[in-house]
Short mmCIF file of C-alpha atoms and ligand atoms in Angstrom, two decimals:
data_model
loop_
_atom_site.label_atom_id
_atom_site.label_comp_id
_atom_site.label_asym_id
_atom_site.label_seq_id
_atom_site.Cartn_x
_atom_site.Cartn_y
_atom_site.Cartn_z
CA UNK M 1 13.65 162.17 10.12
CA UNK M 2 9.95 162.08 11.68
CA UNK M 3 7.21 163.65 10.81
CA UNK M 4 4.09 163.67 12.90
CA UNK M 5 0.65 165.75 12.27
CA UNK M 6 -2.52 165.37 13.79
CA UNK M 7 -5.94 165.76 11.68
CA UNK M 8 -9.05 167.13 13.91
CA UNK M 9 -11.99 164.96 12.56
CA UNK M 10 -14.34 166.94 9.79
CA UNK M 11 -14.78 165.10 7.22
CA UNK M 12 -15.62 167.71 4.70
CA UNK M 13 -11.90 168.49 3.22
CA UNK M 14 -12.04 171.49 0.56
CA UNK M 15 -9.59 172.77 -1.84
CA UNK M 16 -8.17 175.60 0.82
CA UNK M 17 -6.93 172.12 3.11
CA UNK M 18 -6.20 170.69 0.87
CA UNK M 19 -3.55 173.37 -0.21
CA UNK M 20 -2.89 174.53 2.58
CA UNK M 21 -1.67 171.09 3.82
CA UNK M 22 -2.10 167.84 2.60
CA UNK M 23 -0.97 168.70 -0.68
CA UNK M 24 2.67 168.66 1.02
CA UNK M 25 2.54 165.51 3.41
CA UNK M 26 2.60 163.40 0.86
CA UNK M 27 5.42 163.92 -0.39
CA UNK M 28 6.96 163.89 2.87
CA UNK M 29 5.53 160.96 3.09
CA UNK M 30 8.84 159.25 0.38
CA UNK M 31 11.68 159.88 1.94
CA UNK M 32 11.27 160.37 5.72
CA UNK M 33 8.82 158.56 8.80
CA UNK M 34 5.17 159.44 9.07
CA UNK M 35 2.82 159.62 11.63
CA UNK M 36 -0.34 161.22 10.89
CA UNK M 37 -3.43 160.32 13.30
CA UNK M 38 -7.11 161.85 13.58
CA UNK M 39 -7.13 164.14 16.44
CA UNK M 40 -10.39 162.72 18.05
CA UNK M 41 -9.57 164.43 21.80
CA UNK M 42 -8.37 167.46 20.66
CA UNK M 43 -12.43 167.62 19.48
CA UNK M 44 -14.22 167.09 22.37
CA UNK M 45 -12.92 170.34 23.69
CA UNK M 46 -16.09 172.83 21.30
CA UNK M 47 -19.14 171.10 21.51
CA UNK M 48 -19.63 167.41 18.80
CA UNK M 49 -22.13 165.20 19.19
CA UNK M 50 -21.29 161.62 20.24
CA UNK M 51 -23.07 160.04 18.20
CA UNK M 52 -21.52 162.03 15.17
CA UNK M 53 -18.15 161.36 16.10
CA UNK M 54 -17.22 158.04 15.19
CA UNK M 55 -18.49 158.76 12.02
CA UNK M 56 -16.22 162.01 11.50
CA UNK M 57 -13.94 159.63 12.38
CA UNK M 58 -13.95 156.31 10.18
CA UNK M 59 -15.22 160.08 6.81
CA UNK M 60 -11.37 161.89 7.68
CA UNK M 61 -9.37 158.58 7.54
CA UNK M 62 -11.22 158.09 3.69
CA UNK M 63 -10.85 161.25 2.54
CA UNK M 64 -6.94 161.26 3.89
CA UNK M 65 -6.07 158.03 2.59
CA UNK M 66 -8.55 159.03 -1.28
CA UNK M 67 -5.76 162.51 -1.65
CA UNK M 68 -2.49 160.56 -1.63
CA UNK M 69 -1.74 159.38 2.35
CA UNK M 70 0.22 155.79 1.64
CA UNK M 71 -1.29 153.83 4.71
CA UNK M 72 1.48 151.55 3.64
CA UNK M 73 4.33 153.89 4.15
CA UNK M 74 2.96 156.53 6.92
CA UNK M 75 1.21 155.22 10.34
CA UNK M 76 -2.01 156.98 10.59
CA UNK M 77 -4.39 155.85 13.96
CA UNK M 78 -6.82 157.48 15.94
CA UNK M 79 -5.63 159.58 18.64
CA UNK M 80 -7.78 158.44 21.62
CA UNK M 81 -6.28 154.58 20.63
CA UNK M 82 -3.25 155.15 21.70
CA UNK M 83 -3.23 155.87 25.60
CA UNK M 84 -0.17 157.65 25.75
CA UNK M 85 -0.90 160.80 24.37
CA UNK M 86 -2.93 161.68 27.27
CA UNK M 87 -0.30 159.64 30.16
CA UNK M 88 2.73 161.53 28.44
CA UNK M 89 -0.16 165.41 28.21
CA UNK M 90 -0.61 164.67 31.92
CA UNK M 91 3.20 164.42 33.03
CA UNK M 92 3.82 168.34 31.21
CA UNK M 93 1.60 170.02 32.60
CA UNK M 94 3.11 169.28 35.87
CA UNK M 95 5.95 171.86 33.62
CA UNK M 96 4.00 174.05 31.18
CA UNK M 97 3.52 177.17 32.96
CA UNK M 98 -0.78 178.66 32.91
CA UNK M 99 0.81 181.55 31.60
CA UNK M 100 1.88 180.21 28.43
CA UNK M 101 -1.31 178.72 27.41
CA UNK M 102 -3.67 181.42 28.60
CA UNK M 103 -1.77 184.03 25.60
CA UNK M 104 -2.30 180.98 22.98
CA UNK M 105 -4.78 182.64 20.04
CA UNK M 106 -7.00 179.68 19.36
CA UNK M 107 -8.16 179.68 23.48
CA UNK M 108 -8.72 182.83 23.27
CA UNK M 109 -10.11 183.09 20.24
CA UNK M 110 -12.62 179.91 21.20
CA UNK M 111 -13.43 180.77 23.93
CA UNK M 112 -14.72 183.30 23.06
CA UNK M 113 -16.38 181.49 20.11
CA UNK M 114 -17.77 179.23 22.73
CA UNK M 115 -18.82 181.04 25.98
CA UNK M 116 -20.61 178.85 27.14
CA UNK M 117 -17.84 175.96 27.17
CA UNK M 118 -14.63 177.06 28.41
CA UNK M 119 -13.36 173.78 29.09
CA UNK M 120 -9.64 172.88 31.34
CA UNK M 121 -9.35 171.30 27.85
CA UNK M 122 -8.86 174.25 25.68
CA UNK M 123 -6.40 175.91 27.69
CA UNK M 124 -4.57 172.54 28.09
CA UNK M 125 -5.43 171.62 24.15
CA UNK M 126 -0.88 172.41 22.70
CA UNK M 127 -0.04 170.20 25.79
CA UNK M 128 -2.29 167.14 24.18
CA UNK M 129 -0.73 168.60 20.98
CA UNK M 130 2.86 168.30 22.09
CA UNK M 131 2.40 165.24 23.68
CA UNK M 132 1.15 163.51 20.68
CA UNK M 133 5.04 165.10 18.67
CA UNK M 134 7.05 164.63 21.59
CA UNK M 135 5.66 160.97 22.69
CA UNK M 136 6.75 160.48 19.32
CA UNK M 137 10.52 162.32 19.39
CA UNK M 138 8.64 163.88 15.55
CA UNK M 139 11.55 166.58 14.36
CA UNK M 140 9.23 168.08 12.16
CA UNK M 141 5.46 169.04 12.30
CA UNK M 142 3.99 169.78 8.93
CA UNK M 143 1.49 171.56 10.30
CA UNK M 144 -0.32 175.15 9.01
CA UNK M 145 -0.08 178.62 10.03
CA UNK M 146 -2.56 178.88 12.52
CA UNK M 147 -0.28 176.12 14.55
CA UNK M 148 3.48 177.94 15.14
CA UNK M 149 2.16 179.24 18.19
CA UNK M 150 1.94 175.99 19.53
CA UNK M 151 4.89 174.17 17.94
CA UNK M 152 6.62 177.07 19.75
CA UNK M 153 4.95 175.78 22.98
CA UNK M 154 5.77 172.12 21.98
CA UNK M 155 9.88 173.67 21.67
CA UNK M 156 9.39 175.22 24.98
CA UNK M 157 8.42 171.66 27.25
CA UNK M 158 11.00 169.99 25.32
CA UNK M 159 13.62 171.85 26.51
CA UNK M 160 12.83 172.12 30.32
CA UNK M 161 11.43 168.55 30.45
CA UNK M 162 15.47 168.24 29.26
CA UNK M 163 16.34 170.85 30.95
CA UNK M 164 14.51 169.60 34.45
CA UNK M 165 14.66 165.95 33.87
CA UNK M 166 17.79 165.06 31.37
CA UNK M 167 17.77 164.93 26.97
CA UNK M 168 15.68 162.97 26.23
CA UNK M 169 13.53 164.79 23.16
CA UNK M 170 14.58 167.24 20.44
CA UNK M 171 12.99 170.68 19.37
CA UNK M 172 10.47 169.46 17.10
CA UNK M 173 10.63 172.19 13.71
CA UNK M 174 7.16 173.76 12.06
CA UNK M 175 7.36 173.49 8.38
CA UNK M 176 4.98 175.66 7.62
CA UNK M 177 4.26 175.68 3.92
CA UNK M 178 5.38 178.53 1.34
CA UNK M 179 3.42 181.96 0.44
CA UNK M 180 1.23 181.81 -2.02
CA UNK M 181 -0.52 178.41 -0.69
CA UNK M 182 -3.87 180.51 1.64
CA UNK M 183 -6.55 179.77 -0.58
CA UNK M 184 -9.84 181.94 0.07
CA UNK M 185 -13.72 182.23 -0.19
CA UNK M 186 -15.05 182.28 -3.48
CA UNK M 187 -17.73 184.22 -2.21
CA UNK M 188 -15.08 186.58 -0.15
CA UNK M 189 -11.88 186.83 -1.95
CA UNK M 190 -10.59 188.52 1.68
CA UNK M 191 -11.49 186.14 3.40
CA UNK M 192 -10.18 182.14 3.99
CA UNK M 193 -12.01 179.69 2.03
CA UNK M 194 -13.93 177.76 5.46
CA UNK M 195 -16.29 175.55 5.79
CA UNK M 196 -18.62 177.22 8.08
CA UNK M 197 -18.81 179.52 5.40
CA UNK M 198 -21.97 179.17 2.46
CA UNK M 199 -21.72 176.03 0.68
CA UNK M 200 -20.98 178.31 -2.35
CA UNK M 201 -18.19 180.05 -0.98
CA UNK M 202 -16.52 176.78 -0.92
CA UNK M 203 -15.06 174.12 -3.12
CA UNK M 204 -15.43 170.39 -1.41
CA UNK M 205 -12.62 167.86 -2.33
CA UNK M 206 -15.82 165.05 -3.43
CA UNK M 207 -17.90 167.38 -5.32
CA UNK M 208 -19.74 165.99 -8.10
CA UNK M 209 -18.89 167.69 -11.87
CA UNK M 210 -21.82 170.32 -11.37
CA UNK M 211 -21.54 171.21 -8.26
CA UNK M 212 -17.58 172.69 -9.30
CA UNK M 213 -18.65 174.33 -12.01
CA UNK M 214 -21.47 176.17 -10.24
CA UNK M 215 -19.86 177.18 -7.78
CA UNK M 216 -16.64 178.41 -9.63
CA UNK M 217 -19.08 179.94 -12.33
CA UNK M 218 -20.91 181.82 -9.57
CA UNK M 219 -17.60 183.00 -7.84
CA UNK M 220 -17.01 186.49 -6.75
CA UNK M 221 -14.95 188.50 -9.42
CA UNK M 222 -13.24 191.59 -9.56
CA UNK M 223 -14.32 195.10 -11.16
CA UNK M 224 -11.90 195.37 -14.87
CA UNK M 225 -12.17 192.20 -17.17
CA UNK M 226 -8.46 191.38 -17.20
CA UNK M 227 -7.27 188.08 -16.02
CA UNK M 228 -4.04 189.77 -13.91
CA UNK M 229 -2.87 189.04 -10.29
CA UNK M 230 -2.83 191.64 -7.85
CA UNK M 231 -4.60 190.74 -4.13
CA UNK M 232 -5.19 194.42 -3.84
CA UNK M 233 -7.72 195.44 -6.76
CA UNK M 234 -8.37 191.74 -7.34
CA UNK M 235 -8.48 189.48 -5.12
CA UNK M 236 -11.67 187.43 -6.54
CA UNK M 237 -9.44 186.63 -9.37
CA UNK M 238 -6.33 186.86 -8.06
CA UNK M 239 -8.05 183.97 -6.64
CA UNK M 240 -8.84 181.61 -8.51
CA UNK M 241 -5.40 182.14 -10.49
CA UNK M 242 -3.43 181.02 -7.29
CA UNK M 243 -5.68 177.74 -7.84
CA UNK M 244 -4.95 177.27 -11.52
CA UNK M 245 -1.92 177.74 -10.40
CA UNK M 246 -1.48 175.66 -7.87
CA UNK M 247 -3.41 172.62 -9.55
CA UNK M 248 -1.63 172.78 -13.48
CA UNK M 249 1.45 173.17 -11.93
CA UNK M 250 1.90 176.70 -14.19
CA UNK M 251 3.20 179.91 -12.97
CA UNK M 252 0.87 182.23 -12.61
CA UNK M 253 2.30 185.21 -15.01
CA UNK M 254 1.73 182.21 -17.87
CA UNK M 255 -1.98 181.87 -16.59
CA UNK M 256 -2.01 185.30 -17.39
CA UNK M 257 -0.46 185.00 -20.65
CA UNK M 258 -1.79 182.71 -22.11
CA UNK M 259 -5.73 184.62 -20.76
CA UNK M 260 -4.76 187.59 -22.37
CA UNK M 261 -7.84 189.06 -23.98
CA UNK M 262 -9.89 186.63 -22.87
CA UNK M 263 -13.45 186.56 -21.06
CA UNK M 264 -13.63 185.97 -17.09
CA UNK M 265 -16.48 183.37 -18.38
CA UNK M 266 -13.81 181.63 -20.29
CA UNK M 267 -11.02 181.67 -17.92
CA UNK M 268 -14.17 180.49 -15.32
CA UNK M 269 -15.02 177.11 -17.77
CA UNK M 270 -10.87 176.54 -17.88
CA UNK M 271 -10.72 176.59 -14.14
CA UNK M 272 -13.31 174.53 -13.70
CA UNK M 273 -12.14 172.34 -16.65
CA UNK M 274 -9.17 171.65 -13.96
CA UNK M 275 -10.56 171.60 -10.76
CA UNK M 276 -13.20 168.57 -12.04
CA UNK M 277 -10.28 166.92 -13.25
CA UNK M 278 -7.57 167.39 -10.81
CA UNK M 279 -10.42 165.77 -8.08
CA UNK M 280 -11.73 163.86 -10.11
CA UNK M 281 -8.97 160.02 -9.35
CA UNK M 282 -9.78 162.10 -5.60
CA UNK M 283 -13.29 160.84 -6.03
CA UNK M 284 -13.14 157.20 -7.07
CA UNK M 285 -11.10 156.60 -4.77
CA UNK M 286 -13.13 157.48 -1.75
CA UNK M 287 -16.23 155.97 -3.77
CA UNK M 288 -14.24 153.42 -3.36
CA UNK M 289 -12.79 153.31 0.04
CA UNK M 290 -16.35 154.00 1.36
CA UNK M 291 -17.01 150.57 0.63
CA UNK M 292 -14.74 148.99 1.97
CA UNK M 293 -14.89 149.01 5.38
CA UNK M 294 -13.20 146.21 6.13
CA UNK M 295 -10.26 147.75 4.89
CA UNK M 296 -10.18 150.89 6.30
CA UNK M 297 -9.89 149.74 9.73
CA UNK M 298 -7.41 147.66 8.71
CA UNK M 299 -5.72 150.54 8.49
CA UNK M 300 -5.97 151.98 11.43
CA UNK M 301 -5.70 149.11 13.24
CA UNK M 302 -2.25 148.29 12.37
CA UNK M 303 -1.72 151.98 12.32
CA UNK M 304 -2.28 151.74 15.97
CA UNK M 305 -0.05 149.14 16.97
CA UNK M 306 2.55 150.67 15.25
CA UNK M 307 2.14 153.85 16.71
CA UNK M 308 2.17 152.09 20.18
CA UNK M 309 4.88 150.12 19.96
CA UNK M 310 6.67 154.13 19.61
CA UNK M 311 4.88 155.18 22.03
CA UNK M 312 5.56 152.92 25.01
CA UNK M 313 9.16 153.03 24.28
CA UNK M 314 9.11 157.09 25.43
CA UNK M 315 6.52 157.08 27.97
CA UNK M 316 9.44 153.60 29.74
CA UNK M 317 11.55 155.85 29.41
CA UNK M 318 10.12 159.12 30.22
CA UNK M 319 8.49 157.33 33.69
CA UNK M 320 12.20 156.08 34.47
CA UNK M 321 13.74 159.58 34.17
CA UNK M 322 10.75 161.54 36.08
CA UNK M 323 11.01 158.65 38.70
CA UNK M 324 8.13 156.48 38.34
CA UNK M 325 8.98 153.41 38.22
CA UNK M 326 10.46 151.46 41.27
N1 LIG U 401 -4.12 171.34 16.16
C1 LIG U 401 -4.48 170.64 15.27
C2 LIG U 401 -4.58 171.47 13.95
O1 LIG U 401 -5.78 171.74 14.33
C3 LIG U 401 -3.95 169.69 15.55
C4 LIG U 401 -3.60 168.24 16.00
C5 LIG U 401 -3.42 168.20 16.93
C6 LIG U 401 -1.73 168.72 15.77
N2 LIG U 401 -2.45 167.72 17.65
C7 LIG U 401 -1.25 168.48 16.34
C8 LIG U 401 -0.90 169.06 14.46
C9 LIG U 401 0.03 167.46 16.95
C10 LIG U 401 0.11 169.09 14.81
C11 LIG U 401 0.81 167.78 15.74
O2 LIG U 401 -4.97 171.99 12.72
#
């Protein structure tokens, strides 16, 4: 199966991003043809700094490889370097009803948040996303739950195109993660872990062991002293138990048993150790990759060329079907 997914160039990945998405991509690489790109064109739809974006792109690539994406298997590249994405986006624009774009939750949220900059790109965002996947005739799209609506639009555009111009695209399925992978803020366990919150609330993949220790020990806990999973009564401890369980591959029930009668402090100490050990190889790999700029550039160049080969083929078929070849 061909898997396609995009990642916005936001270099600072945290364990919420990792457990909520990237961790699932790693095993997908083994048995599928995976296309993973840095969605730099999507990142332009909200305010950004042109001087910094190249650096964010590079750091994001490094972060993903450090976290386990395998450039020997997956096709890894930068979206803006394969121009067929935008070309197909334009063609899809001509069959996409505006109403469908206006009702997208992400569009509504972002146009509220960036009132000064409600640009056409923000509205068109899901059409480019559809082109991103369909240009490779993607069949599976591993994304977070917030992207479900965008994948639905992708399916509806594929269907519409097929009806109008003849069978061309498969309707891609979203591969959404199982429950339990939503990691909450360490300071406010009722909110999702987010890098725009205060730094203490968020454990980044490349945090130093000292920082991890500090962040875990200052994580908000709940009244009482038992280490038990209860989302409503003990959201803080439940979130920490989820992280513990996902990183240590142990069922929550077993962790509860292990810590029966023990204090929050003991539990946190053990959790900090688990996080530090889990992230240690990521940190090492990242350090190494940051000194190998040429190697990273080569990965992107090879990815661009592999992606282009597939994209150009699809584009040719689409143009033929739409009557654009003379
Ligand atoms: N919109 C996605 C996000 O914010 C990123 C993205 C861009 C994407 N193009 C894509 C995801 C294509 C999957 C497929 O997470």
